[in-house]
Amino acid sequence: MSETQNNPTTAERVSDREFVITRTVNGPAHIVFKAWSEPDLFRRWWTPKSFGMTILSCEMDVRTGGGYRLVISHPAMEQPMAFFGKYIDVVPNARIVWTNEEGDEEGAVTTVTFEELNGQTLVVWHDLYPSKAALDEAMISGATSGFGEQFEQLEDIIATLAA
């Protein structure tokens, strides 16, 4: 758990195939959803700065049946890496469900919900991996870390949008 800024971020494995991150974000759900669904905003917070990654391109069509494609580079990678998938279900200001299809194998399905209460938004990010081995591998690779920093970056964007 990260105890940075005012709101803690929890990240935990809740079953063999599920990983859940929760954070209450300072800002209304419609602003949080906007930061999550508009490419110019999304690319400003999605990768933790301390990881040294750069989003080279970000294409997003955030609607049910739409898709996304991110190209990310890192000084340690020989070639940029593409991440892509489809939006399975999008309910504006409430939920986004997408696939993660970046590899040859079946990827996780991610569901993020936004629940507003008193000007803040509870964000619950749920990853369902296709197997225990896939989640084990994600945890070893570090793909399940950095969420506290990522949410701090999101909150910085939200503060500018809400002002």
PDB file of C-alpha atoms in Angstrom, residues 16-158:
ATOM      1  CA  ASP A  16      -5.190 -16.845  -8.054  1.00  0.00           C
ATOM      2  CA  ARG A  17      -6.239 -14.785 -11.097  1.00  0.00           C
ATOM      3  CA  GLU A  18      -7.364 -11.416  -9.714  1.00  0.00           C
ATOM      4  CA  PHE A  19      -5.471  -8.284  -8.742  1.00  0.00           C
ATOM      5  CA  VAL A  20      -7.332  -5.253  -7.364  1.00  0.00           C
ATOM      6  CA  ILE A  21      -6.190  -1.672  -6.850  1.00  0.00           C
ATOM      7  CA  THR A  22      -8.322   0.867  -4.994  1.00  0.00           C
ATOM      8  CA  ARG A  23      -7.881   4.567  -4.426  1.00  0.00           C
ATOM      9  CA  THR A  24     -10.149   7.434  -3.514  1.00  0.00           C
ATOM     10  CA  VAL A  25      -9.265  10.272  -5.864  1.00  0.00           C
ATOM     11  CA  ASN A  26      -9.810  13.954  -5.085  1.00  0.00           C
ATOM     12  CA  GLY A  27     -12.208  14.954  -7.829  1.00  0.00           C
ATOM     13  CA  PRO A  28     -15.640  14.182  -9.239  1.00  0.00           C
ATOM     14  CA  ALA A  29     -16.230  11.036 -11.304  1.00  0.00           C
ATOM     15  CA  HIS A  30     -16.798  12.910 -14.568  1.00  0.00           C
ATOM     16  CA  ILE A  31     -13.350  14.531 -14.296  1.00  0.00           C
ATOM     17  CA  VAL A  32     -11.675  11.233 -13.362  1.00  0.00           C
ATOM     18  CA  PHE A  33     -13.395   9.532 -16.304  1.00  0.00           C
ATOM     19  CA  LYS A  34     -12.262  12.351 -18.596  1.00  0.00           C
ATOM     20  CA  ALA A  35      -8.627  11.924 -17.508  1.00  0.00           C
ATOM     21  CA  TRP A  36      -9.005   8.180 -18.145  1.00  0.00           C
ATOM     22  CA  SER A  37     -10.647   8.469 -21.558  1.00  0.00           C
ATOM     23  CA  GLU A  38      -9.020  11.403 -23.393  1.00  0.00           C
ATOM     24  CA  PRO A  39      -5.667  10.475 -24.983  1.00  0.00           C
ATOM     25  CA  ASP A  40      -3.929  13.824 -24.329  1.00  0.00           C
ATOM     26  CA  LEU A  41      -4.774  13.602 -20.630  1.00  0.00           C
ATOM     27  CA  PHE A  42      -4.253   9.841 -20.295  1.00  0.00           C
ATOM     28  CA  ARG A  43      -0.709   9.895 -21.633  1.00  0.00           C
ATOM     29  CA  ARG A  44       0.243  12.501 -18.994  1.00  0.00           C
ATOM     30  CA  TRP A  45      -0.400  10.180 -16.035  1.00  0.00           C
ATOM     31  CA  TRP A  46      -0.545   6.544 -17.194  1.00  0.00           C
ATOM     32  CA  THR A  47       3.116   5.521 -16.751  1.00  0.00           C
ATOM     33  CA  PRO A  48       4.808   6.189 -13.406  1.00  0.00           C
ATOM     34  CA  LYS A  49       7.520   8.808 -14.052  1.00  0.00           C
ATOM     35  CA  SER A  50      10.049   6.958 -11.892  1.00  0.00           C
ATOM     36  CA  PHE A  51       9.847   3.978 -14.294  1.00  0.00           C
ATOM     37  CA  GLY A  52      11.495   6.075 -17.052  1.00  0.00           C
ATOM     38  CA  MET A  53       8.983   5.105 -19.728  1.00  0.00           C
ATOM     39  CA  THR A  54       7.737   7.399 -22.478  1.00  0.00           C
ATOM     40  CA  ILE A  55       4.397   7.068 -24.240  1.00  0.00           C
ATOM     41  CA  LEU A  56       5.295   7.622 -27.894  1.00  0.00           C
ATOM     42  CA  SER A  57       1.728   7.408 -29.143  1.00  0.00           C
ATOM     43  CA  CYS A  58      -1.699   7.007 -27.606  1.00  0.00           C
ATOM     44  CA  GLU A  59      -4.780   6.208 -29.644  1.00  0.00           C
ATOM     45  CA  MET A  60      -8.022   5.654 -27.757  1.00  0.00           C
ATOM     46  CA  ASP A  61     -11.629   5.243 -28.856  1.00  0.00           C
ATOM     47  CA  VAL A  62     -13.218   4.887 -25.423  1.00  0.00           C
ATOM     48  CA  ARG A  63     -16.655   3.473 -26.167  1.00  0.00           C
ATOM     49  CA  THR A  64     -18.095  -0.006 -26.070  1.00  0.00           C
ATOM     50  CA  GLY A  65     -16.624  -1.752 -29.109  1.00  0.00           C
ATOM     51  CA  GLY A  66     -13.813   0.818 -29.476  1.00  0.00           C
ATOM     52  CA  GLY A  67     -10.123   0.124 -29.064  1.00  0.00           C
ATOM     53  CA  TYR A  68      -6.827   1.526 -27.897  1.00  0.00           C
ATOM     54  CA  ARG A  69      -3.178   1.316 -28.823  1.00  0.00           C
ATOM     55  CA  LEU A  70      -0.269   2.651 -26.782  1.00  0.00           C
ATOM     56  CA  VAL A  71       3.343   2.606 -27.895  1.00  0.00           C
ATOM     57  CA  ILE A  72       5.748   2.916 -24.995  1.00  0.00           C
ATOM     58  CA  SER A  73       9.529   3.163 -24.957  1.00  0.00           C
ATOM     59  CA  HIS A  74      12.117   2.732 -22.246  1.00  0.00           C
ATOM     60  CA  PRO A  75      15.874   3.276 -22.498  1.00  0.00           C
ATOM     61  CA  ALA A  76      16.451  -0.407 -21.602  1.00  0.00           C
ATOM     62  CA  MET A  77      14.240  -1.698 -24.432  1.00  0.00           C
ATOM     63  CA  GLU A  78      15.688  -2.249 -27.890  1.00  0.00           C
ATOM     64  CA  GLN A  79      12.359  -1.452 -29.549  1.00  0.00           C
ATOM     65  CA  PRO A  80       9.242   0.395 -28.396  1.00  0.00           C
ATOM     66  CA  MET A  81       6.479  -1.870 -27.150  1.00  0.00           C
ATOM     67  CA  ALA A  82       2.843  -1.700 -28.251  1.00  0.00           C
ATOM     68  CA  PHE A  83      -0.056  -2.283 -25.864  1.00  0.00           C
ATOM     69  CA  PHE A  84      -3.500  -2.612 -27.346  1.00  0.00           C
ATOM     70  CA  GLY A  85      -6.953  -3.994 -26.775  1.00  0.00           C
ATOM     71  CA  LYS A  86     -10.670  -3.449 -27.045  1.00  0.00           C
ATOM     72  CA  TYR A  87     -13.198  -1.703 -24.855  1.00  0.00           C
ATOM     73  CA  ILE A  88     -15.750  -4.349 -23.905  1.00  0.00           C
ATOM     74  CA  ASP A  89     -18.036  -2.089 -21.882  1.00  0.00           C
ATOM     75  CA  VAL A  90     -17.938   1.661 -21.325  1.00  0.00           C
ATOM     76  CA  VAL A  91     -20.434   3.518 -19.150  1.00  0.00           C
ATOM     77  CA  PRO A  92     -19.393   7.194 -19.075  1.00  0.00           C
ATOM     78  CA  ASN A  93     -18.372   8.407 -15.606  1.00  0.00           C
ATOM     79  CA  ALA A  94     -19.017   4.950 -14.098  1.00  0.00           C
ATOM     80  CA  ARG A  95     -17.075   2.051 -15.707  1.00  0.00           C
ATOM     81  CA  ILE A  96     -14.544   1.067 -18.357  1.00  0.00           C
ATOM     82  CA  VAL A  97     -13.819  -2.584 -19.193  1.00  0.00           C
ATOM     83  CA  TRP A  98     -11.022  -3.440 -21.617  1.00  0.00           C
ATOM     84  CA  THR A  99      -8.872  -6.285 -22.871  1.00  0.00           C
ATOM     85  CA  ASN A 100      -5.085  -6.369 -22.788  1.00  0.00           C
ATOM     86  CA  GLU A 101      -3.938  -8.049 -26.000  1.00  0.00           C
ATOM     87  CA  GLU A 102      -0.300  -7.033 -26.199  1.00  0.00           C
ATOM     88  CA  GLY A 103       1.155 -10.517 -26.314  1.00  0.00           C
ATOM     89  CA  ASP A 104       0.646 -13.733 -28.205  1.00  0.00           C
ATOM     90  CA  GLU A 105      -1.190 -15.176 -25.229  1.00  0.00           C
ATOM     91  CA  GLU A 106      -4.574 -14.195 -23.866  1.00  0.00           C
ATOM     92  CA  GLY A 107      -4.213 -11.135 -21.634  1.00  0.00           C
ATOM     93  CA  ALA A 108      -5.984  -9.820 -18.603  1.00  0.00           C
ATOM     94  CA  VAL A 109      -9.377  -8.154 -18.701  1.00  0.00           C
ATOM     95  CA  THR A 110      -9.407  -4.911 -16.736  1.00  0.00           C
ATOM     96  CA  THR A 111     -12.474  -3.325 -15.176  1.00  0.00           C
ATOM     97  CA  VAL A 112     -12.244   0.140 -13.644  1.00  0.00           C
ATOM     98  CA  THR A 113     -15.199   1.612 -11.800  1.00  0.00           C
ATOM     99  CA  PHE A 114     -15.701   5.198 -10.664  1.00  0.00           C
ATOM    100  CA  GLU A 115     -18.004   5.824  -7.703  1.00  0.00           C
ATOM    101  CA  GLU A 116     -18.449   9.457  -6.663  1.00  0.00           C
ATOM    102  CA  LEU A 117     -19.114  10.488  -3.082  1.00  0.00           C
ATOM    103  CA  ASN A 118     -18.895  14.065  -1.770  1.00  0.00           C
ATOM    104  CA  GLY A 119     -16.722  15.344  -4.593  1.00  0.00           C
ATOM    105  CA  GLN A 120     -14.290  12.436  -4.431  1.00  0.00           C
ATOM    106  CA  THR A 121     -14.253   9.302  -6.556  1.00  0.00           C
ATOM    107  CA  LEU A 122     -13.563   5.769  -5.385  1.00  0.00           C
ATOM    108  CA  VAL A 123     -11.657   4.089  -8.200  1.00  0.00           C
ATOM    109  CA  VAL A 124     -11.588   0.289  -8.167  1.00  0.00           C
ATOM    110  CA  TRP A 125      -9.295  -1.262 -10.767  1.00  0.00           C
ATOM    111  CA  HIS A 126      -9.784  -5.009 -11.168  1.00  0.00           C
ATOM    112  CA  ASP A 127      -7.536  -7.166 -13.361  1.00  0.00           C
ATOM    113  CA  LEU A 128      -8.710 -10.693 -14.174  1.00  0.00           C
ATOM    114  CA  TYR A 129      -5.840 -12.737 -15.610  1.00  0.00           C
ATOM    115  CA  PRO A 130      -6.445 -15.789 -17.809  1.00  0.00           C
ATOM    116  CA  SER A 131      -4.483 -18.032 -15.420  1.00  0.00           C
ATOM    117  CA  LYS A 132      -2.633 -18.105 -12.110  1.00  0.00           C
ATOM    118  CA  ALA A 133       0.638 -18.343 -14.055  1.00  0.00           C
ATOM    119  CA  ALA A 134      -0.188 -15.148 -16.011  1.00  0.00           C
ATOM    120  CA  LEU A 135      -0.784 -13.187 -12.795  1.00  0.00           C
ATOM    121  CA  ASP A 136       2.346 -14.717 -11.229  1.00  0.00           C
ATOM    122  CA  GLU A 137       4.341 -13.547 -14.249  1.00  0.00           C
ATOM    123  CA  ALA A 138       2.828 -10.041 -14.125  1.00  0.00           C
ATOM    124  CA  MET A 139       3.741  -9.734 -10.455  1.00  0.00           C
ATOM    125  CA  ILE A 140       7.326 -10.883 -11.061  1.00  0.00           C
ATOM    126  CA  SER A 141       7.739  -8.472 -14.001  1.00  0.00           C
ATOM    127  CA  GLY A 142       6.645  -5.474 -11.936  1.00  0.00           C
ATOM    128  CA  ALA A 143       3.478  -4.920 -13.990  1.00  0.00           C
ATOM    129  CA  THR A 144       1.491  -4.880 -10.742  1.00  0.00           C
ATOM    130  CA  SER A 145       3.514  -2.106  -9.092  1.00  0.00           C
ATOM    131  CA  GLY A 146       3.749   1.670  -9.287  1.00  0.00           C
ATOM    132  CA  PHE A 147       0.048   2.338  -8.825  1.00  0.00           C
ATOM    133  CA  GLY A 148       0.531   4.833  -5.971  1.00  0.00           C
ATOM    134  CA  GLU A 149       2.749   6.997  -8.154  1.00  0.00           C
ATOM    135  CA  GLN A 150       0.421   6.561 -11.114  1.00  0.00           C
ATOM    136  CA  PHE A 151      -2.578   7.722  -9.072  1.00  0.00           C
ATOM    137  CA  GLU A 152      -0.601  10.709  -7.735  1.00  0.00           C
ATOM    138  CA  GLN A 153       0.019  11.727 -11.340  1.00  0.00           C
ATOM    139  CA  LEU A 154      -3.684  11.232 -12.095  1.00  0.00           C
ATOM    140  CA  GLU A 155      -4.614  13.434  -9.134  1.00  0.00           C
ATOM    141  CA  ASP A 156      -2.260  16.163 -10.373  1.00  0.00           C
ATOM    142  CA  ILE A 157      -4.091  16.174 -13.729  1.00  0.00           C
ATOM    143  CA  ILE A 158      -7.494  16.148 -12.037  1.00  0.00           C
TER     144      ILE A 158
END
